[in-house]
């Protein structure tokens, strides 16, 4: 199983980025997916998650209204559109997968059960 993130970079406050995560080795359409971030010296934080079919999403309060998660099951790809970025969004962003339906659906904080993780892509807002 491989999850490969891309799209991170250095941007100024207020700008946008779109992260991508390409999955292989799993039946992507049967997996719930999530974006989780970790800032230096802080614990991992669940940011956004999406159901297997892409028909339902949920977000952390800190990004609600600014970030949009989506998945293209035909392309085995997960996305995170990030708008109005803030310095506090600076972190390593990881995508994660778990066979759906995930028991922790509806709460981004419940990401410990995800069993496949990518290596991360760095987002810096400064």
Tab-separated table of N, CA and C in Angstrom:
chain	number	residue	atom	x	y	z
A	1	UNK	N	0.846	-1.183	0.000
A	1	UNK	CA	0.000	0.000	0.000
A	1	UNK	C	0.885	1.238	0.000
A	2	UNK	N	0.546	2.179	-0.864
A	2	UNK	CA	1.273	3.454	-0.896
A	2	UNK	C	0.292	4.609	-0.959
A	3	UNK	N	0.557	5.600	-0.141
A	3	UNK	CA	-0.150	6.874	-0.206
A	3	UNK	C	0.917	7.940	-0.404
A	4	UNK	N	0.825	8.670	-1.502
A	4	UNK	CA	1.860	9.650	-1.838
A	4	UNK	C	1.226	11.031	-1.941
A	5	UNK	N	1.612	11.898	-1.000
A	5	UNK	CA	1.102	13.265	-0.976
A	5	UNK	C	1.974	14.195	-1.813
A	6	UNK	N	1.354	15.243	-2.319
A	6	UNK	CA	2.077	16.287	-3.033
A	6	UNK	C	1.279	17.588	-2.948
A	7	UNK	N	1.916	18.673	-3.377
A	7	UNK	CA	1.218	19.944	-3.443
A	7	UNK	C	1.542	20.928	-2.349
A	8	UNK	N	2.331	20.510	-1.368
A	8	UNK	CA	2.712	21.439	-0.314
A	8	UNK	C	3.685	22.492	-0.814
A	9	UNK	N	3.939	23.470	0.033
A	9	UNK	CA	4.870	24.526	-0.340
A	9	UNK	C	4.818	25.686	0.625
A	10	UNK	N	5.501	26.754	0.232
A	10	UNK	CA	5.546	27.984	1.028
A	10	UNK	C	4.630	29.028	0.392
A	11	UNK	N	3.673	29.507	1.161
A	11	UNK	CA	2.750	30.526	0.665
A	11	UNK	C	2.602	31.631	1.702
A	12	UNK	N	2.031	32.745	1.274
A	12	UNK	CA	1.769	33.851	2.184
A	12	UNK	C	0.370	33.714	2.784
A	13	UNK	N	0.160	34.336	3.927
A	13	UNK	CA	-1.190	34.310	4.517
A	13	UNK	C	-2.245	34.805	3.538
A	14	UNK	N	-3.374	34.118	3.520
A	14	UNK	CA	-4.458	34.465	2.620
A	14	UNK	C	-4.437	33.736	1.285
A	15	UNK	N	-3.330	33.119	0.974
A	15	UNK	CA	-3.224	32.395	-0.294
A	15	UNK	C	-3.807	30.977	-0.174
A	16	UNK	N	-3.758	30.253	-1.299
A	16	UNK	CA	-4.367	28.925	-1.376
A	16	UNK	C	-3.353	27.877	-1.816
A	17	UNK	N	-3.640	26.641	-1.464
A	17	UNK	CA	-2.894	25.481	-1.940
A	17	UNK	C	-3.863	24.330	-2.123
A	18	UNK	N	-3.529	23.411	-3.025
A	18	UNK	CA	-4.304	22.181	-3.141
A	18	UNK	C	-3.353	21.001	-2.975
A	19	UNK	N	-3.614	20.212	-1.983
A	19	UNK	CA	-2.845	18.996	-1.753
A	19	UNK	C	-3.506	17.826	-2.465
A	20	UNK	N	-2.669	16.881	-2.904
A	20	UNK	CA	-3.157	15.660	-3.525
A	20	UNK	C	-2.530	14.463	-2.830
A	21	UNK	N	-3.233	13.355	-2.874
A	21	UNK	CA	-2.727	12.103	-2.309
A	21	UNK	C	-3.164	10.986	-3.249
A	22	UNK	N	-2.180	10.358	-3.890
A	22	UNK	CA	-2.470	9.256	-4.802
A	22	UNK	C	-2.275	7.940	-4.069
A	23	UNK	N	-3.281	7.084	-4.132
A	23	UNK	CA	-3.250	5.809	-3.426
A	23	UNK	C	-3.038	4.654	-4.392
A	24	UNK	N	-2.292	3.661	-3.943
A	24	UNK	CA	-2.119	2.427	-4.700
A	24	UNK	C	-2.077	1.259	-3.714
A	25	UNK	N	-2.497	0.095	-4.200
A	25	UNK	CA	-2.462	-1.092	-3.354
A	25	UNK	C	-3.696	-1.292	-2.498
A	26	UNK	N	-4.663	-0.392	-2.622
A	26	UNK	CA	-5.930	-0.525	-1.906
A	26	UNK	C	-7.076	-0.305	-2.888
A	27	UNK	N	-8.235	-0.796	-2.530
A	27	UNK	CA	-9.435	-0.477	-3.297
A	27	UNK	C	-9.926	0.868	-2.797
A	28	UNK	N	-9.495	1.903	-3.472
A	28	UNK	CA	-9.668	3.268	-2.986
A	28	UNK	C	-11.132	3.581	-2.687
A	29	UNK	N	-12.023	3.101	-3.532
A	29	UNK	CA	-13.440	3.428	-3.379
A	29	UNK	C	-14.059	2.817	-2.133
A	30	UNK	N	-13.373	1.890	-1.490
A	30	UNK	CA	-13.902	1.250	-0.289
A	30	UNK	C	-13.290	1.812	0.987
A	31	UNK	N	-12.472	2.856	0.817
A	31	UNK	CA	-11.779	3.407	1.975
A	31	UNK	C	-12.255	4.808	2.322
A	32	UNK	N	-12.508	5.024	3.608
A	32	UNK	CA	-12.635	6.375	4.131
A	32	UNK	C	-11.232	6.985	4.122
A	33	UNK	N	-11.158	8.285	3.877
A	33	UNK	CA	-9.874	8.969	3.801
A	33	UNK	C	-9.874	10.195	4.708
A	34	UNK	N	-8.675	10.580	5.107
A	34	UNK	CA	-8.559	11.718	6.006
A	34	UNK	C	-7.270	12.472	5.740
A	35	UNK	N	-7.280	13.744	6.056
A	35	UNK	CA	-6.072	14.557	6.123
A	35	UNK	C	-5.815	14.871	7.600
A	36	UNK	N	-4.576	14.624	7.996
A	36	UNK	CA	-4.143	14.863	9.373
A	36	UNK	C	-2.869	15.690	9.305
A	37	UNK	N	-2.724	16.674	10.181
A	37	UNK	CA	-1.527	17.515	10.140
A	37	UNK	C	-0.817	17.504	11.481
A	38	UNK	N	0.467	17.821	11.409
A	38	UNK	CA	1.266	17.916	12.631
A	38	UNK	C	2.225	19.084	12.520
A	39	UNK	N	2.070	20.030	13.412
A	39	UNK	CA	2.966	21.179	13.480
A	39	UNK	C	4.128	20.846	14.411
A	40	UNK	N	5.262	21.508	14.237
A	40	UNK	CA	6.415	21.244	15.106
A	40	UNK	C	6.059	21.413	16.579
A	41	UNK	N	6.394	20.398	17.355
A	41	UNK	CA	6.161	20.460	18.785
A	41	UNK	C	4.732	20.246	19.223
A	42	UNK	N	3.867	19.897	18.276
A	42	UNK	CA	2.445	19.702	18.607
A	42	UNK	C	2.006	18.298	18.237
A	43	UNK	N	0.877	17.887	18.790
A	43	UNK	CA	0.315	16.584	18.460
A	43	UNK	C	-0.362	16.629	17.100
A	44	UNK	N	-0.548	15.457	16.523
A	44	UNK	CA	-1.271	15.381	15.258
A	44	UNK	C	-2.713	15.843	15.443
A	45	UNK	N	-3.225	16.476	14.415
A	45	UNK	CA	-4.581	17.021	14.443
A	45	UNK	C	-5.331	16.559	13.198
A	46	UNK	N	-6.460	15.936	13.399
A	46	UNK	CA	-7.301	15.580	12.277
A	46	UNK	C	-7.915	16.834	11.677
A	47	UNK	N	-7.789	17.014	10.379
A	47	UNK	CA	-8.226	18.238	9.710
A	47	UNK	C	-9.543	18.040	8.976
A	48	UNK	N	-9.614	16.962	8.196
A	48	UNK	CA	-10.804	16.727	7.369
A	48	UNK	C	-10.867	15.249	7.034
A	49	UNK	N	-12.076	14.778	6.777
A	49	UNK	CA	-12.239	13.372	6.416
A	49	UNK	C	-13.422	13.227	5.480
A	50	UNK	N	-13.448	12.085	4.772
A	50	UNK	CA	-14.457	11.883	3.749
A	50	UNK	C	-14.839	10.420	3.688
A	51	UNK	N	-16.115	10.190	3.427
A	51	UNK	CA	-16.615	8.832	3.343
A	51	UNK	C	-16.108	8.145	2.063
A	52	UNK	N	-16.288	6.841	1.994
A	52	UNK	CA	-15.817	6.044	0.867
A	52	UNK	C	-16.265	6.609	-0.482
A	53	UNK	N	-17.524	6.938	-0.588
A	53	UNK	CA	-18.067	7.399	-1.864
A	53	UNK	C	-17.861	8.871	-2.139
A	54	UNK	N	-17.281	9.587	-1.180
A	54	UNK	CA	-17.064	11.013	-1.346
A	54	UNK	C	-18.302	11.859	-1.143
A	55	UNK	N	-19.352	11.241	-0.638
A	55	UNK	CA	-20.618	11.946	-0.532
A	55	UNK	C	-20.835	12.631	0.801
A	56	UNK	N	-19.944	12.425	1.737
A	56	UNK	CA	-20.086	13.085	3.032
A	56	UNK	C	-18.709	13.435	3.555
A	57	UNK	N	-18.592	14.664	4.052
A	57	UNK	CA	-17.318	15.156	4.567
A	57	UNK	C	-17.512	15.798	5.939
A	58	UNK	N	-16.423	15.870	6.698
A	58	UNK	CA	-16.489	16.575	7.966
A	58	UNK	C	-15.113	17.166	8.252
A	59	UNK	N	-15.127	18.237	9.068
A	59	UNK	CA	-13.933	19.061	9.242
A	59	UNK	C	-13.706	19.421	10.712
A	60	UNK	N	-12.452	19.716	11.000
A	60	UNK	CA	-12.129	20.311	12.293
A	60	UNK	C	-12.633	21.750	12.306
A	61	UNK	N	-12.991	22.231	13.467
A	61	UNK	CA	-13.494	23.605	13.583
A	61	UNK	C	-12.465	24.614	13.064
A	62	UNK	N	-11.194	24.304	13.242
A	62	UNK	CA	-10.130	25.245	12.872
A	62	UNK	C	-10.038	25.493	11.377
A	63	UNK	N	-10.606	24.606	10.557
A	63	UNK	CA	-10.500	24.766	9.102
A	63	UNK	C	-11.856	24.832	8.415
A	64	UNK	N	-12.929	24.638	9.165
A	64	UNK	CA	-14.277	24.660	8.593
A	64	UNK	C	-14.491	25.954	7.812
A	65	UNK	N	-14.976	25.825	6.588
A	65	UNK	CA	-15.232	26.991	5.752
A	65	UNK	C	-14.056	27.450	4.923
A	66	UNK	N	-12.864	26.955	5.232
A	66	UNK	CA	-11.669	27.344	4.471
A	66	UNK	C	-11.090	26.179	3.665
A	67	UNK	N	-11.211	24.972	4.190
A	67	UNK	CA	-10.660	23.781	3.536
A	67	UNK	C	-11.795	22.934	2.972
A	68	UNK	N	-11.503	22.260	1.851
A	68	UNK	CA	-12.464	21.340	1.247
A	68	UNK	C	-11.764	20.039	0.884
A	69	UNK	N	-12.273	18.944	1.407
A	69	UNK	CA	-11.729	17.628	1.073
A	69	UNK	C	-12.592	16.989	-0.002
A	70	UNK	N	-11.953	16.279	-0.913
A	70	UNK	CA	-12.693	15.568	-1.951
A	70	UNK	C	-11.889	14.355	-2.374
A	71	UNK	N	-12.570	13.402	-2.996
A	71	UNK	CA	-11.857	12.221	-3.502
A	71	UNK	C	-12.412	11.844	-4.857
A	72	UNK	N	-11.500	11.448	-5.740
A	72	UNK	CA	-11.858	10.993	-7.077
A	72	UNK	C	-11.556	9.503	-7.124
A	73	UNK	N	-12.590	8.700	-6.975
A	73	UNK	CA	-12.376	7.252	-6.919
A	73	UNK	C	-11.882	6.678	-8.250
A	74	UNK	N	-12.182	7.342	-9.340
A	74	UNK	CA	-11.703	6.876	-10.644
A	74	UNK	C	-10.201	7.087	-10.796
A	75	UNK	N	-9.663	8.079	-10.083
A	75	UNK	CA	-8.237	8.394	-10.175
A	75	UNK	C	-7.455	7.970	-8.936
A	76	UNK	N	-8.148	7.320	-7.989
A	76	UNK	CA	-7.486	6.906	-6.734
A	76	UNK	C	-6.791	8.076	-6.047
A	77	UNK	N	-7.411	9.220	-6.057
A	77	UNK	CA	-6.770	10.435	-5.567
A	77	UNK	C	-7.667	11.181	-4.583
A	78	UNK	N	-7.027	11.602	-3.505
A	78	UNK	CA	-7.651	12.428	-2.476
A	78	UNK	C	-7.098	13.840	-2.598
A	79	UNK	N	-7.959	14.816	-2.352
A	79	UNK	CA	-7.536	16.213	-2.447
A	79	UNK	C	-7.880	16.972	-1.164
A	80	UNK	N	-7.126	18.057	-0.963
A	80	UNK	CA	-7.476	19.011	0.085
A	80	UNK	C	-7.237	20.406	-0.484
A	81	UNK	N	-8.315	21.101	-0.764
A	81	UNK	CA	-8.227	22.489	-1.203
A	81	UNK	C	-8.197	23.372	0.027
A	82	UNK	N	-7.127	24.154	0.139
A	82	UNK	CA	-6.941	24.997	1.316
A	82	UNK	C	-6.938	26.456	0.885
A	83	UNK	N	-7.920	27.196	1.345
A	83	UNK	CA	-8.038	28.623	1.027
A	83	UNK	C	-7.837	29.457	2.284
A	84	UNK	N	-7.570	30.737	2.069
A	84	UNK	CA	-7.396	31.681	3.185
A	84	UNK	C	-6.447	31.127	4.241
A	85	UNK	N	-5.289	30.674	3.779
A	85	UNK	CA	-4.352	30.040	4.691
A	85	UNK	C	-3.820	31.024	5.727
A	86	UNK	N	-3.582	30.477	6.915
A	86	UNK	CA	-3.088	31.255	8.046
A	86	UNK	C	-1.756	30.675	8.518
A	87	UNK	N	-0.950	31.479	9.196
A	87	UNK	CA	0.317	30.935	9.726
A	87	UNK	C	0.113	29.701	10.598
A	88	UNK	N	-0.972	29.639	11.317
A	88	UNK	CA	-1.232	28.484	12.187
A	88	UNK	C	-1.589	27.213	11.419
A	89	UNK	N	-1.740	27.318	10.103
A	89	UNK	CA	-1.941	26.124	9.270
A	89	UNK	C	-0.614	25.465	8.902
A	90	UNK	N	0.488	26.102	9.247
A	90	UNK	CA	1.804	25.540	8.959
A	90	UNK	C	1.966	24.201	9.656
A	91	UNK	N	2.273	23.167	8.875
A	91	UNK	CA	2.387	21.809	9.421
A	91	UNK	C	2.784	20.850	8.310
A	92	UNK	N	3.126	19.637	8.710
A	92	UNK	CA	3.248	18.534	7.773
A	92	UNK	C	1.849	17.933	7.640
A	93	UNK	N	1.395	17.769	6.410
A	93	UNK	CA	0.069	17.233	6.148
A	93	UNK	C	0.182	15.805	5.633
A	94	UNK	N	-0.555	14.912	6.285
A	94	UNK	CA	-0.548	13.498	5.936
A	94	UNK	C	-1.936	13.077	5.456
A	95	UNK	N	-1.969	12.201	4.458
A	95	UNK	CA	-3.237	11.559	4.147
A	95	UNK	C	-3.231	10.165	4.769
A	96	UNK	N	-4.414	9.702	5.085
A	96	UNK	CA	-4.561	8.420	5.747
A	96	UNK	C	-5.798	7.711	5.221
A	97	UNK	N	-5.767	6.383	5.266
A	97	UNK	CA	-6.858	5.577	4.724
A	97	UNK	C	-7.242	4.469	5.704
A	98	UNK	N	-8.530	4.155	5.685
A	98	UNK	CA	-9.029	3.036	6.474
A	98	UNK	C	-10.220	2.439	5.743
A	99	UNK	N	-10.357	1.128	5.805
A	99	UNK	CA	-11.477	0.475	5.138
A	99	UNK	C	-12.785	0.982	5.735
A	100	UNK	N	-13.694	1.428	4.869
A	100	UNK	CA	-14.945	1.971	5.332
A	100	UNK	C	-15.988	0.914	5.592
A	101	UNK	N	-17.046	1.222	6.325
A	101	UNK	CA	-17.226	2.495	7.036
A	101	UNK	C	-16.431	2.543	8.336
A	102	UNK	N	-15.736	3.652	8.538
A	102	UNK	CA	-14.886	3.807	9.703
A	102	UNK	C	-15.740	4.070	10.942
A	103	UNK	N	-15.399	3.437	12.049
A	103	UNK	CA	-16.179	3.594	13.267
A	103	UNK	C	-16.096	5.009	13.818
A	104	UNK	N	-15.049	5.741	13.436
A	104	UNK	CA	-14.867	7.090	13.955
A	104	UNK	C	-15.440	8.179	13.075
A	105	UNK	N	-16.293	7.793	12.141
A	105	UNK	CA	-16.884	8.787	11.240
A	105	UNK	C	-17.572	9.900	12.025
A	106	UNK	N	-17.408	11.109	11.497
A	106	UNK	CA	-18.092	12.255	12.081
A	106	UNK	C	-17.243	13.069	13.030
A	107	UNK	N	-16.088	12.586	13.396
A	107	UNK	CA	-15.219	13.278	14.336
A	107	UNK	C	-13.787	13.191	13.832
A	108	UNK	N	-13.248	14.327	13.389
A	108	UNK	CA	-11.892	14.349	12.840
A	108	UNK	C	-10.841	13.942	13.865
A	109	UNK	N	-11.148	14.075	15.150
A	109	UNK	CA	-10.165	13.727	16.176
A	109	UNK	C	-9.948	12.220	16.271
A	110	UNK	N	-10.871	11.451	15.750
A	110	UNK	CA	-10.782	10.004	15.852
A	110	UNK	C	-10.073	9.433	14.635
A	111	UNK	N	-8.762	9.724	14.525
A	111	UNK	CA	-8.018	9.242	13.374
A	111	UNK	C	-7.047	8.133	13.734
A	112	UNK	N	-6.995	7.732	14.994
A	112	UNK	CA	-6.011	6.724	15.414
A	112	UNK	C	-6.258	5.366	14.778
A	113	UNK	N	-7.478	5.139	14.287
A	113	UNK	CA	-7.790	3.857	13.679
A	113	UNK	C	-7.423	3.731	12.215
A	114	UNK	N	-6.944	4.831	11.618
A	114	UNK	CA	-6.521	4.758	10.221
A	114	UNK	C	-5.254	3.916	10.135
A	115	UNK	N	-5.228	2.953	9.228
A	115	UNK	CA	-4.094	2.033	9.232
A	115	UNK	C	-3.130	2.203	8.076
A	116	UNK	N	-3.419	3.114	7.149
A	116	UNK	CA	-2.472	3.406	6.080
A	116	UNK	C	-2.189	4.905	6.082
A	117	UNK	N	-0.898	5.243	6.014
A	117	UNK	CA	-0.471	6.633	6.090
A	117	UNK	C	0.561	6.953	5.031
A	118	UNK	N	0.500	8.177	4.520
A	118	UNK	CA	1.537	8.648	3.624
A	118	UNK	C	2.700	9.236	4.388
A	119	UNK	N	3.700	9.722	3.642
A	119	UNK	CA	4.899	10.288	4.245
A	119	UNK	C	4.754	11.775	4.558
A	120	UNK	N	3.747	12.398	4.000
A	120	UNK	CA	3.482	13.793	4.318
A	120	UNK	C	4.008	14.773	3.294
A	121	UNK	N	3.401	15.955	3.286
A	121	UNK	CA	3.858	17.075	2.467
A	121	UNK	C	3.804	18.330	3.341
A	122	UNK	N	4.857	19.121	3.263
A	122	UNK	CA	5.005	20.269	4.155
A	122	UNK	C	4.263	21.485	3.608
A	123	UNK	N	3.490	22.103	4.473
A	123	UNK	CA	2.821	23.365	4.153
A	123	UNK	C	3.342	24.420	5.119
A	124	UNK	N	3.861	25.515	4.562
A	124	UNK	CA	4.363	26.609	5.376
A	124	UNK	C	3.672	27.891	4.949
A	125	UNK	N	3.065	28.568	5.906
A	125	UNK	CA	2.361	29.827	5.635
A	125	UNK	C	3.089	30.928	6.400
A	126	UNK	N	3.739	31.803	5.640
A	126	UNK	CA	4.550	32.837	6.280
A	126	UNK	C	4.704	34.040	5.382
